[in-house]
XYZ file of C-alpha atoms in Angstrom:
697
model
C -34.169 -45.429 21.668
C -37.707 -43.458 20.957
C -39.036 -44.347 24.306
C -36.297 -42.359 25.609
C -37.223 -40.043 23.229
C -40.273 -39.065 24.480
C -39.412 -39.303 27.687
C -37.533 -36.635 27.257
C -39.626 -34.763 25.213
C -42.001 -35.190 28.428
C -39.867 -34.261 31.390
C -39.053 -31.119 29.331
C -42.695 -30.296 28.970
C -42.747 -30.689 32.751
C -40.085 -28.424 33.798
C -42.084 -25.390 32.469
C -43.949 -25.121 35.883
C -40.812 -25.942 37.644
C -38.498 -23.085 35.918
C -41.503 -20.750 36.513
C -41.354 -21.189 40.468
C -37.158 -20.559 39.885
C -37.889 -17.486 38.024
C -40.202 -16.204 40.386
C -37.846 -17.025 42.904
C -34.961 -14.602 41.345
C -37.767 -12.113 40.315
C -35.615 -9.162 42.208
C -32.858 -9.392 38.902
C -35.695 -8.715 36.654
C -35.536 -7.962 33.293
C -38.630 -6.920 31.775
C -38.405 -9.884 29.690
C -41.710 -12.420 30.357
C -43.208 -14.678 27.214
C -44.023 -17.874 26.237
C -43.958 -18.303 22.087
C -44.382 -21.215 20.011
C -45.326 -23.191 17.188
C -46.838 -26.883 17.259
C -47.170 -28.662 13.704
C -48.700 -31.867 11.960
C -48.283 -33.077 8.925
C -49.911 -36.208 6.805
C -48.655 -37.677 3.485
C -48.870 -40.555 0.815
C -46.865 -41.378 -2.093
C -46.306 -43.879 -4.599
C -42.680 -45.462 -5.602
C -42.096 -47.356 -8.750
C -38.252 -48.775 -8.930
C -36.084 -48.521 -6.101
C -37.680 -48.221 -3.022
C -33.917 -48.013 -0.906
C -32.960 -45.129 -3.384
C -36.015 -43.110 -3.109
C -36.516 -43.194 0.582
C -32.703 -42.819 0.893
C -32.921 -39.669 4.216
C -36.715 -40.478 4.700
C -39.809 -41.839 3.844
C -40.705 -40.318 0.558
C -43.659 -42.999 0.528
C -45.519 -40.936 3.454
C -46.131 -40.808 6.709
C -47.396 -38.931 9.701
C -45.228 -36.445 11.444
C -44.973 -33.841 13.823
C -42.928 -30.601 15.008
C -42.433 -28.398 17.695
C -40.529 -25.189 18.466
C -41.447 -23.353 21.748
C -39.502 -20.537 23.677
C -40.210 -19.591 27.458
C -38.098 -16.109 28.706
C -38.841 -14.978 32.276
C -36.424 -12.011 33.598
C -33.031 -14.006 33.126
C -34.385 -17.379 32.513
C -35.278 -19.177 29.149
C -36.589 -22.230 27.985
C -36.113 -23.526 24.597
C -37.296 -26.555 22.874
C -37.594 -27.572 18.790
C -37.610 -30.790 17.444
C -39.476 -33.287 14.666
C -40.557 -36.976 15.239
C -41.318 -39.029 12.371
C -41.419 -37.002 9.620
C -41.668 -33.221 8.542
C -43.155 -32.118 5.447
C -43.682 -28.484 7.189
C -40.162 -27.879 5.742
C -39.514 -23.830 4.770
C -38.588 -24.876 0.725
C -41.698 -26.502 0.079
C -40.106 -30.138 -0.309
C -42.551 -32.355 0.855
C -42.894 -35.974 2.350
C -39.071 -36.207 2.676
C -37.045 -35.194 5.677
C -33.231 -36.262 6.822
C -34.105 -37.244 10.411
C -36.536 -39.810 11.887
C -36.107 -37.341 14.766
C -34.632 -34.551 16.200
C -35.015 -33.254 19.618
C -32.952 -30.664 21.152
C -34.074 -28.855 24.179
C -32.178 -25.569 26.523
C -32.848 -24.294 29.898
C -30.666 -21.373 30.982
C -29.816 -18.419 33.493
C -28.406 -15.852 31.482
C -24.526 -15.503 32.714
C -25.338 -18.560 35.108
C -25.535 -21.898 33.946
C -27.617 -23.781 30.706
C -28.316 -27.595 30.619
C -28.836 -28.895 27.140
C -30.540 -32.413 25.714
C -30.933 -33.804 22.616
C -31.587 -36.932 20.494
C -31.180 -37.322 17.211
C -31.678 -40.188 14.722
C -30.622 -40.559 10.901
C -31.609 -43.285 8.678
C -29.881 -44.335 5.670
C -30.732 -46.791 3.144
C -28.268 -47.533 0.328
C -29.813 -50.577 -1.484
C -32.192 -53.262 -1.874
C -30.385 -56.686 -1.828
C -31.248 -60.112 -2.057
C -29.702 -63.314 -0.338
C -30.216 -67.467 1.258
C -29.877 -67.034 4.790
C -30.059 -64.175 7.562
C -28.610 -61.159 6.707
C -27.781 -59.905 9.864
C -25.905 -62.944 10.266
C -22.260 -63.108 11.474
C -22.264 -66.134 9.371
C -21.960 -64.945 6.220
C -21.934 -68.263 4.677
C -25.451 -69.318 6.985
C -27.576 -70.565 4.456
C -30.487 -71.058 7.240
C -33.903 -69.641 6.571
C -34.306 -69.642 2.685
C -34.542 -66.786 0.464
C -34.564 -63.219 2.000
C -35.314 -59.539 0.764
C -33.912 -56.706 2.813
C -32.064 -53.823 2.636
C -29.057 -52.424 3.165
C -29.077 -49.542 6.039
C -27.747 -48.056 9.008
C -29.372 -45.926 11.610
C -27.012 -43.535 13.450
C -28.571 -42.260 17.057
C -27.037 -39.654 19.007
C -28.402 -38.661 22.272
C -26.982 -37.192 25.240
C -27.070 -33.954 27.753
C -24.860 -31.264 28.296
C -24.157 -28.733 31.219
C -22.545 -24.954 30.680
C -21.565 -23.045 34.400
C -20.008 -19.314 34.301
C -22.346 -18.054 37.589
C -21.602 -14.471 36.897
C -18.309 -15.073 37.011
C -14.970 -14.438 34.208
C -14.729 -18.496 34.614
C -16.346 -21.279 32.914
C -16.721 -24.615 32.597
C -18.827 -27.335 30.553
C -19.779 -31.183 30.750
C -21.451 -33.239 27.991
C -22.094 -36.901 28.016
C -23.184 -38.320 24.621
C -24.117 -41.740 23.120
C -23.542 -42.638 19.229
C -25.189 -45.935 18.192
C -24.848 -47.447 14.532
C -27.037 -50.400 13.247
C -27.803 -51.807 10.017
C -26.931 -54.148 7.340
C -23.930 -52.718 5.374
C -21.991 -54.363 2.233
C -19.248 -57.344 2.887
C -16.544 -57.319 -0.447
C -15.624 -60.884 -0.236
C -13.236 -63.174 -2.687
C -16.933 -64.789 -3.485
C -18.741 -61.049 -4.189
C -20.668 -58.905 -1.961
C -22.321 -60.370 1.022
C -23.631 -58.449 4.106
C -22.639 -57.906 7.722
C -24.344 -56.741 10.670
C -23.465 -53.457 11.736
C -23.680 -52.468 15.849
C -21.354 -50.113 17.233
C -21.768 -48.083 20.074
C -19.426 -45.073 21.006
C -20.012 -43.759 24.718
C -18.308 -40.244 25.199
C -17.709 -37.880 28.389
C -15.809 -34.556 27.721
C -15.552 -31.444 28.847
C -13.639 -27.838 29.163
C -12.922 -24.901 31.703
C -11.486 -21.589 30.795
C -11.660 -17.935 31.464
C -13.319 -14.832 29.560
C -12.662 -11.545 29.525
C -13.294 -8.671 27.342
C -10.602 -9.683 24.818
C -9.576 -13.114 25.911
C -10.778 -16.609 26.066
C -8.661 -19.152 27.632
C -10.170 -22.652 27.443
C -8.467 -26.196 28.543
C -10.756 -29.203 26.977
C -10.424 -33.281 27.009
C -12.745 -35.924 26.175
C -12.997 -39.981 26.754
C -14.471 -42.206 24.346
C -15.311 -45.845 23.605
C -16.144 -47.943 20.945
C -17.901 -51.043 21.047
C -18.758 -53.694 18.987
C -21.536 -55.895 19.297
C -20.145 -58.240 15.977
C -16.268 -58.480 16.251
C -15.711 -61.377 14.164
C -17.715 -62.677 10.632
C -17.391 -66.658 9.270
C -17.944 -67.838 6.360
C -18.961 -70.962 7.296
C -16.884 -72.888 5.810
C -17.249 -71.930 2.394
C -13.807 -70.992 1.852
C -11.366 -72.717 4.102
C -13.119 -71.080 7.236
C -12.480 -67.838 6.300
C -12.820 -65.228 8.844
C -12.941 -61.263 8.954
C -12.648 -58.688 11.364
C -14.816 -55.367 12.051
C -14.172 -52.651 13.592
C -12.203 -53.250 16.489
C -12.855 -51.953 20.006
C -10.941 -48.920 20.851
C -10.562 -46.188 23.949
C -9.272 -42.713 22.651
C -8.226 -40.294 25.199
C -8.024 -36.578 24.021
C -6.556 -33.563 25.782
C -5.926 -29.817 24.398
C -6.792 -26.010 24.734
C -6.714 -22.941 22.782
C -6.211 -19.207 23.116
C -8.458 -16.244 21.654
C -6.762 -12.714 21.893
C -8.417 -10.004 20.492
C -5.567 -6.989 20.754
C -7.819 -3.419 19.372
C -4.284 -1.709 20.105
C -3.237 -2.553 17.335
C -6.243 -3.984 15.393
C -5.654 -7.632 15.412
C -6.263 -10.599 16.964
C -4.526 -14.357 18.139
C -5.729 -17.495 17.794
C -4.610 -20.556 18.928
C -5.335 -24.320 19.446
C -3.518 -27.673 20.707
C -4.463 -31.126 21.603
C -3.470 -34.623 22.030
C -5.302 -37.663 21.494
C -3.967 -41.559 21.664
C -6.367 -44.297 19.692
C -5.882 -47.884 21.542
C -7.462 -51.186 20.537
C -6.323 -54.861 21.311
C -7.935 -57.258 18.790
C -7.064 -60.627 16.677
C -7.196 -60.468 12.755
C -7.056 -63.304 10.746
C -5.602 -61.122 7.647
C -6.864 -63.781 5.121
C -7.339 -67.212 4.842
C -6.735 -70.049 7.638
C -7.376 -74.317 7.848
C -7.512 -74.243 11.764
C -10.526 -72.932 14.223
C -10.016 -69.702 15.494
C -7.613 -69.263 18.733
C -5.667 -72.095 17.015
C -1.414 -70.657 16.691
C -1.389 -72.450 12.672
C -2.971 -70.821 9.980
C -1.005 -68.290 8.245
C -3.092 -65.287 8.542
C -3.590 -65.315 12.333
C -2.381 -62.564 14.316
C -2.353 -60.262 17.533
C -2.505 -56.468 16.910
C -2.474 -53.772 19.457
C -3.441 -50.391 17.897
C -1.651 -47.448 19.319
C -2.128 -44.233 17.366
C -0.948 -40.860 18.589
C -2.089 -37.547 17.352
C -0.974 -34.041 17.783
C -2.255 -31.107 16.590
C -1.235 -27.494 16.607
C -2.690 -24.399 14.793
C -1.825 -20.928 14.812
C -3.076 -17.660 13.018
C -2.991 -13.681 13.201
C -4.683 -11.183 11.767
C -4.554 -8.415 11.422
C -6.061 -4.743 9.808
C -3.034 -2.784 10.418
C -4.646 0.273 7.898
C -7.693 0.669 6.356
C -9.187 -1.235 3.788
C -6.169 -4.372 4.247
C -6.605 -7.221 6.027
C -3.463 -10.168 6.712
C -3.691 -13.276 7.897
C -0.758 -15.257 8.703
C -1.165 -19.023 9.903
C 0.396 -22.100 10.365
C -1.399 -25.679 11.306
C 1.426 -29.012 11.889
C -0.784 -32.270 12.692
C 1.845 -35.315 13.809
C -0.290 -38.995 13.148
C 2.732 -41.349 15.698
C 1.373 -45.080 15.204
C 3.276 -47.090 17.621
C 0.994 -50.077 16.891
C 2.249 -53.900 16.976
C 1.722 -57.207 15.690
C 2.138 -60.542 17.092
C 1.683 -63.284 15.257
C 0.788 -66.847 16.791
C 2.865 -68.854 13.971
C 6.069 -67.682 15.287
C 7.429 -69.921 11.654
C 5.728 -67.345 9.653
C 7.916 -65.302 6.769
C 8.094 -62.031 5.575
C 6.851 -63.021 2.532
C 3.958 -64.690 3.813
C 3.054 -61.917 6.202
C 1.733 -59.742 2.950
C 2.396 -55.699 4.049
C 0.580 -56.326 7.229
C 3.176 -55.567 9.373
C 4.076 -52.745 7.163
C 0.474 -51.243 7.004
C 1.682 -49.148 10.068
C 0.474 -45.562 8.404
C 2.261 -42.409 9.925
C 2.629 -39.248 8.682
C 3.476 -35.777 9.844
C 2.296 -32.832 8.044
C 3.220 -28.666 8.139
C 1.030 -26.114 6.505
C 1.828 -22.299 6.635
C 0.649 -19.526 4.607
C 0.163 -15.970 4.385
C -3.252 -14.429 2.758
C -3.490 -10.011 2.340
C -6.706 -8.121 0.767
C -6.524 -4.425 -0.081
C -10.008 -2.744 -1.200
C -9.553 0.550 -2.364
C -11.517 3.108 -4.302
C -14.649 1.989 -2.412
C -15.489 -0.649 -5.422
C -12.051 -2.350 -6.021
C -10.304 -5.264 -3.966
C -7.483 -6.708 -5.135
C -6.320 -9.986 -2.628
C -4.146 -13.245 -2.799
C -1.850 -15.426 -0.946
C 0.725 -18.058 -0.400
C 0.732 -21.870 0.640
C 2.920 -24.205 1.667
C 2.627 -28.132 2.062
C 4.878 -30.428 3.303
C 3.925 -34.114 4.105
C 6.020 -37.189 5.179
C 4.640 -40.538 5.286
C 5.967 -43.874 5.321
C 4.717 -45.577 2.333
C 3.699 -48.851 2.864
C 2.242 -49.004 0.220
C 2.286 -48.063 -3.689
C -0.581 -45.673 -3.417
C 1.871 -43.262 -1.053
C 5.046 -41.538 -2.296
C 7.100 -41.526 0.884
C 6.634 -36.963 0.648
C 5.357 -34.285 -1.333
C 6.048 -30.339 -1.457
C 3.232 -28.420 -2.018
C 3.581 -24.490 -2.865
C 0.565 -22.644 -3.750
C -0.099 -19.211 -4.712
C -3.242 -17.252 -5.707
C -5.066 -13.631 -6.476
C -8.028 -12.141 -6.803
C -9.149 -9.104 -8.404
C -12.865 -7.893 -7.568
C -14.568 -4.768 -8.604
C -17.615 -3.223 -8.554
C -17.326 -1.315 -12.042
C -20.665 0.577 -11.712
C -23.748 0.209 -9.962
C -25.235 -2.397 -12.169
C -21.731 -4.657 -13.490
C -19.352 -6.303 -11.688
C -16.643 -8.456 -12.624
C -14.235 -10.590 -10.666
C -10.948 -12.643 -12.015
C -9.293 -15.250 -10.419
C -5.597 -17.311 -10.731
C -4.254 -20.125 -8.381
C -0.774 -21.968 -9.238
C -0.220 -25.169 -7.316
C 3.643 -26.895 -8.012
C 3.631 -30.088 -6.377
C 6.995 -32.208 -5.752
C 6.925 -35.833 -4.719
C 9.322 -38.175 -3.871
C 10.564 -40.639 -6.365
C 7.945 -44.197 -5.854
C 10.323 -47.149 -5.442
C 8.716 -51.067 -4.702
C 9.361 -52.267 -1.298
C 11.405 -55.548 -1.488
C 13.266 -57.600 -3.408
C 11.954 -60.802 -2.419
C 8.098 -61.611 -1.431
C 7.019 -58.754 -2.736
C 2.820 -59.422 -4.434
C 3.196 -58.890 -8.528
C 0.618 -55.387 -7.825
C 3.558 -53.554 -5.821
C 6.323 -54.823 -9.122
C 4.675 -52.241 -11.040
C 5.460 -49.348 -8.971
C 9.078 -48.116 -10.542
C 6.551 -47.452 -13.256
C 3.587 -46.165 -12.418
C 2.219 -43.098 -10.560
C -0.632 -42.304 -8.621
C -2.546 -38.582 -9.146
C -3.518 -37.860 -5.548
C 0.477 -37.299 -4.492
C 2.441 -37.282 -8.031
C 3.697 -34.495 -8.805
C 2.186 -31.604 -10.824
C 1.543 -28.303 -11.981
C -2.014 -26.506 -11.916
C -3.257 -23.835 -13.116
C -6.498 -22.250 -12.384
C -8.235 -19.957 -13.698
C -11.813 -18.125 -12.460
C -13.828 -15.361 -14.203
C -17.088 -14.184 -13.129
C -19.799 -11.217 -13.810
C -22.792 -9.947 -12.199
C -25.144 -7.681 -14.090
C -28.580 -5.510 -13.200
C -29.788 -4.467 -16.056
C -32.838 -3.882 -14.763
C -34.080 -2.515 -10.904
C -36.022 -6.112 -10.478
C -33.370 -8.240 -12.896
C -30.299 -10.003 -11.514
C -27.893 -11.889 -14.265
C -25.089 -13.845 -13.073
C -22.243 -15.971 -14.742
C -19.308 -17.519 -13.569
C -16.309 -19.749 -15.575
C -13.604 -21.870 -14.284
C -10.953 -23.895 -15.780
C -8.468 -26.335 -14.264
C -5.538 -28.213 -15.788
C -3.401 -30.531 -14.472
C -0.049 -31.159 -16.226
C 2.121 -34.445 -14.159
C 5.204 -33.362 -14.586
C 7.229 -36.835 -13.698
C 5.442 -38.779 -16.342
C 5.882 -42.221 -15.411
C 5.499 -45.297 -18.347
C 2.241 -45.928 -16.512
C -0.224 -43.306 -14.203
C -2.247 -39.820 -15.103
C -0.602 -38.126 -18.048
C -2.794 -34.924 -17.275
C -6.502 -33.606 -16.539
C -8.450 -30.988 -17.438
C -11.863 -29.394 -16.011
C -13.861 -26.513 -17.615
C -17.080 -25.387 -15.626
C -19.700 -22.683 -16.242
C -22.553 -21.766 -13.766
C -25.344 -19.063 -14.767
C -27.460 -17.224 -12.623
C -30.825 -15.463 -13.131
C -33.385 -13.974 -11.220
C -36.380 -11.685 -11.578
C -39.115 -9.991 -8.777
C -41.914 -9.847 -10.593
C -43.651 -7.435 -7.617
C -45.320 -10.551 -5.686
C -43.666 -12.753 -6.856
C -40.032 -13.798 -6.743
C -38.708 -16.278 -8.862
C -34.923 -17.241 -9.545
C -33.451 -19.563 -12.109
C -29.956 -21.057 -12.339
C -28.370 -23.009 -14.572
C -24.887 -24.960 -15.018
C -22.414 -27.205 -17.339
C -19.290 -28.883 -16.058
C -17.032 -31.153 -18.419
C -14.070 -32.718 -17.056
C -11.637 -35.276 -18.663
C -8.267 -37.113 -18.164
C -5.498 -39.236 -19.435
C -4.013 -42.046 -17.426
C -2.231 -45.250 -19.114
C -2.341 -48.966 -17.592
C 0.009 -51.862 -18.049
C -1.194 -55.495 -16.368
C 1.004 -57.674 -15.049
C 1.070 -61.673 -14.635
C 1.208 -63.361 -11.116
C 4.620 -63.565 -10.667
C 5.384 -59.874 -11.694
C 8.075 -60.749 -14.174
C 6.493 -58.565 -16.617
C 6.082 -55.257 -15.110
C 8.490 -53.607 -16.766
C 7.392 -52.177 -20.051
C 9.855 -52.404 -21.964
C 9.723 -56.412 -21.250
C 8.180 -56.980 -24.854
C 5.264 -59.341 -23.414
C 2.230 -58.331 -25.049
C -0.100 -61.700 -23.512
C -3.148 -60.302 -22.605
C -2.682 -60.347 -19.119
C 0.182 -57.691 -19.384
C -0.769 -55.789 -22.340
C -0.500 -51.941 -22.377
C -3.690 -49.864 -22.795
C -4.696 -46.250 -22.565
C -7.915 -44.592 -20.927
C -9.680 -41.154 -20.898
C -11.891 -40.286 -18.887
C -14.693 -38.047 -20.055
C -17.581 -36.612 -17.875
C -20.239 -33.619 -18.611
C -22.995 -32.666 -16.359
C -25.872 -30.127 -16.742
C -28.443 -28.539 -14.297
C -30.852 -26.037 -14.317
C -33.354 -25.032 -11.750
C -35.791 -22.664 -10.348
C -36.917 -21.814 -7.265
C -40.275 -19.185 -7.044
C -42.157 -17.643 -3.710
C -45.626 -16.245 -5.207
C -47.706 -14.006 -2.749
C -51.659 -14.685 -4.277
C -53.085 -12.782 -1.684
C -50.893 -11.015 0.896
C -49.868 -11.782 3.682
C -52.819 -14.990 3.462
C -52.176 -17.104 0.441
C -48.835 -18.036 -1.012
C -47.345 -20.689 -3.786
C -44.356 -22.070 -2.625
C -42.196 -23.367 -6.480
C -39.155 -25.526 -6.634
C -37.606 -27.361 -9.786
C -33.612 -29.112 -10.165
C -32.763 -30.922 -12.757
C -29.065 -32.626 -13.314
C -27.610 -35.002 -16.071
C -24.669 -36.921 -15.889
C -22.836 -38.370 -18.874
C -20.157 -40.010 -18.427
C -17.824 -42.653 -20.897
C -14.271 -44.198 -20.980
C -12.471 -44.840 -24.261
C -9.973 -47.736 -24.517
C -6.904 -48.061 -26.467
C -3.944 -50.102 -26.464
C -0.471 -49.959 -28.593
C -0.817 -53.388 -29.329
C -4.133 -53.658 -30.914
C -7.912 -53.813 -30.498
C -8.999 -54.374 -26.500
C -11.294 -57.333 -25.586
C -13.535 -54.795 -24.400
C -14.223 -51.915 -26.239
C -15.794 -48.363 -24.551
C -17.128 -47.860 -21.857
C -20.177 -45.944 -22.443
C -22.129 -45.914 -19.036
C -20.037 -44.757 -16.552
C -21.641 -43.182 -13.459
C -24.522 -41.698 -15.501
C -28.002 -40.293 -14.273
C -30.705 -38.045 -15.010
C -32.296 -36.386 -11.577
C -35.720 -34.494 -11.675
C -36.904 -33.053 -8.518
C -40.069 -31.111 -8.804
C -42.051 -29.592 -5.468
C -45.364 -27.734 -4.857
C -46.576 -26.192 -2.063
C -49.366 -24.114 -1.685
C -49.574 -22.338 2.090
C -52.791 -20.802 3.572
C -52.832 -18.518 6.938
C -56.090 -18.259 7.998
C -54.974 -15.822 11.136
C -52.139 -15.674 13.284
C -52.533 -18.617 14.969
C -53.853 -20.951 12.193
C -51.983 -22.017 9.096
C -52.567 -24.750 6.450
C -50.498 -26.314 3.426
C -51.045 -28.613 0.635
C -48.319 -29.910 -1.122
C -46.745 -32.351 -3.592
C -43.285 -33.833 -4.748
C -42.038 -35.721 -7.975
C -38.856 -37.274 -7.583
C -36.883 -38.885 -10.420
C -33.845 -40.711 -11.056
C -32.173 -43.176 -13.672
C -29.101 -44.058 -12.811
C -26.974 -46.684 -15.360
C -22.879 -47.522 -14.657
C -21.139 -50.362 -15.851
C -19.907 -52.158 -12.338
C -23.302 -52.582 -11.499
C -25.235 -53.352 -14.992
C -27.339 -56.107 -14.318
C -26.172 -56.807 -11.195
C -30.485 -57.231 -10.279
C -31.996 -58.457 -6.913
C -32.364 -62.161 -8.257
C -29.124 -62.868 -7.259
C -29.394 -66.213 -4.585
C -25.861 -67.143 -3.130
C -24.534 -66.029 0.211
C -21.625 -64.068 -1.457
C -23.653 -62.233 -4.371
C -26.215 -60.351 -2.819
C -27.111 -57.851 -5.583
C -25.796 -54.393 -3.674
C -26.599 -51.494 -5.222
C -28.488 -52.707 -8.042
C -31.710 -51.332 -9.497
C -30.286 -47.435 -8.380
C -33.399 -45.946 -10.662
C -36.916 -44.728 -9.360
C -39.895 -42.059 -9.550
C -42.307 -41.162 -6.248
C -45.088 -39.057 -6.380
C -45.726 -37.412 -2.911
C -48.940 -35.410 -1.581
C -49.624 -33.967 2.053
C -51.077 -31.897 4.313
C -49.731 -29.701 6.783
C -51.259 -27.880 9.628
C -49.251 -25.706 12.004
C -51.056 -23.510 15.135
C -48.561 -20.806 16.091
C -48.810 -18.630 19.715
C-alpha cells in the first residue's frame, strides 16, 4: 500500500505541468488569480520508552523516526491543484506534541476547475497498537491451538488503510454528479476470547465500495439522490483450536454485501425566514455463512454436532430525518424535527442436525435483533435585551425491540424536557443555568422460556438493566464567566446528574449520581498567552446482584438459599477523576523566536465496595478499578530564520500508570495458546526529542 501512496504522490506531481497546459488553453476565462504556494517539512526524532511499548506507541511512534510533510496549492485562473500529506511521522504539528502522530501516512490531493469538475485522490493508514502478548505458536495462525514454532512475543494490533479516488462534475450547470471508489483494509492480530482464556485471531478484511450521487442546485434549493454498493471480504473465515477442546471452531466476521439508496432535500425559504431539511435512505445487508455456535464432535461440514448451522443474513434499514427551522421574528429561533429508524431482520438459520430441539439450539434462532425507533422534538430560543437568552425544548423517543435477551426490554418511551438561561450581566460577568428532566418508561422484563431456559435467563423477572430500565433523571448545570482584568479570564462550570430508577427490582441498578466541576483560567502576559484549566468529576452508583446455580432453580430472591453460588450482594461503584492542564505560547523574539508549552494531567481513582445481607463475601472491596495517572509534557522552540526557512526543536515526556484488578498480574509470562496476556502491563514512560525543518514558498 505504501508503494501505491508514493505512486499517487508522484503522479500528482507530474500532473502539475499538464494542469498548467490546461489552464493556458482556457486563458480566455482569466480570473486574475495566478500563484503557487506551499511548504515542505522534514522532522527527525529519537525516543526512549520504559514499560509497555505497545501502549506507549498506541497510535504512533513515540520512540522516534523520520517524517515528511507537504502542503502545496497551485492556482491559475479557474484551475486549482491542492495536495497535502504526512508520511511516516509528524513531529511538526502545531500544538507542540513532538514524536507522536496518528497516521502512518495521510495523503490527499485534488485538481478542479471552478464550477466545472473536481478530482480527488486520498490514502490514509492508521496503526493501533493495543497490547503486548506472548503465546506458544504463531499468533497469526488460523489454528489457535497451534503449538508449532515455540514461544512467540508479539503485539495485539490493528492497521486500517483507506484509499480511493473521487470525481465531481457540474460543468457550469445547476446539475451535478459525483462518483467515488475506495478500498478499506484492516489487518492485524486481535484478542480471541475463548473458554480457556484470551488467545489470538488473525485479522484480514477488505471492503470495496463504490458510491455516487446526482443532484440539482439552485440559489435556495438542493436536491440529491445517492447510492452505494460495498462488499466485505474476510481473509480468515474460520478458526480452529486443533482439537484442544473437542474441535471447537469459531467463525470470524462473515463476508457480506451492502446496498444503499437515499435522497435529500435542502430548501431555504427566505420569505418566511425558514429552512427545510429532509433525508431518507434504505439499505440492505446480506451475508451467507456457516457457524458452529458451540462445541461439536465432528469435522466441518458434518450434519452431526449440535452447534452447526447455516446462517443467511438479511438486514434492512430504513431511515427518515426531517427538520424545519425558522426565525419568524427578531431574536426568536425555532426547530421542529422528526427522525425515524427501522431495522428489519429477515435472516434465517438452517440447522444441519434436523433433530435438534429448541433447548439444544440455545438462543441462536432468536438472535435476529430488530427494532423501530421514532424521535420527535421541538426547540426554541429567544434572545432579548441584547445580553439575555432563554431556550428550551421537548423530545420524545420511543423504541420497540424484539427482546431476545434479558439485556433488552421490548419497549421504552423517553420524554425529555430541558431549559437554559444565559445572561451577560455586565461587560465582565456572565452566568448560565440549565435543567433537564428525563422520564423513561420501560416494559417489564420477563423470562423468555419456561423450558430449556439457560439459568442466566431465569433471573430475568427480578432483574433490571440500567440502559433500558424505567427511571427519572434530573440534570442541573450552572456556569460563570468572569474577566476581572483586561487580560484575565476565569470560567467555572458545575453539573449534577441524578438517576432514580422508578421500577426498582430486587436486582439491578438502584440509583446513581454524578458531580462535575471544571475550571478555566487564562491570562495574556503580553508576549505570552498562557491558559490553565482544571476539573474534577465524581460518580457513584449502587447495584444489587444475585448469583444462581446451574439449574436456575434458586433465581428467585425469596428462595432462601444462602449458598455461595446464589448469595445476594450489593456493590457501590465510586469513581473520582481529577484533571489539570496548561497551554502556552510565548514570543521570545517577535516574529522570530517562540516557545510553545503544553502540560496535561489526569488521574482516576475507582473503587468497588461489596456487601451482603448474608455475611462477609469471599472477596472484599476492590480498590483497583480503572485506576490511572497520566502526564503529558511537551515543549517546542520555533525559530523563523526568514520568510522561507524555519526550524524547531522539541521535547515530549509521556507517562501512564495504569492498574485494574481485572488485568492485575496478567503479565507476559503466559506460555499457553489460550492465555496470551492481553492488556497486561499498561504502564509506560517515554522521552522523545525531535528536530524539524520547514521550507515555505
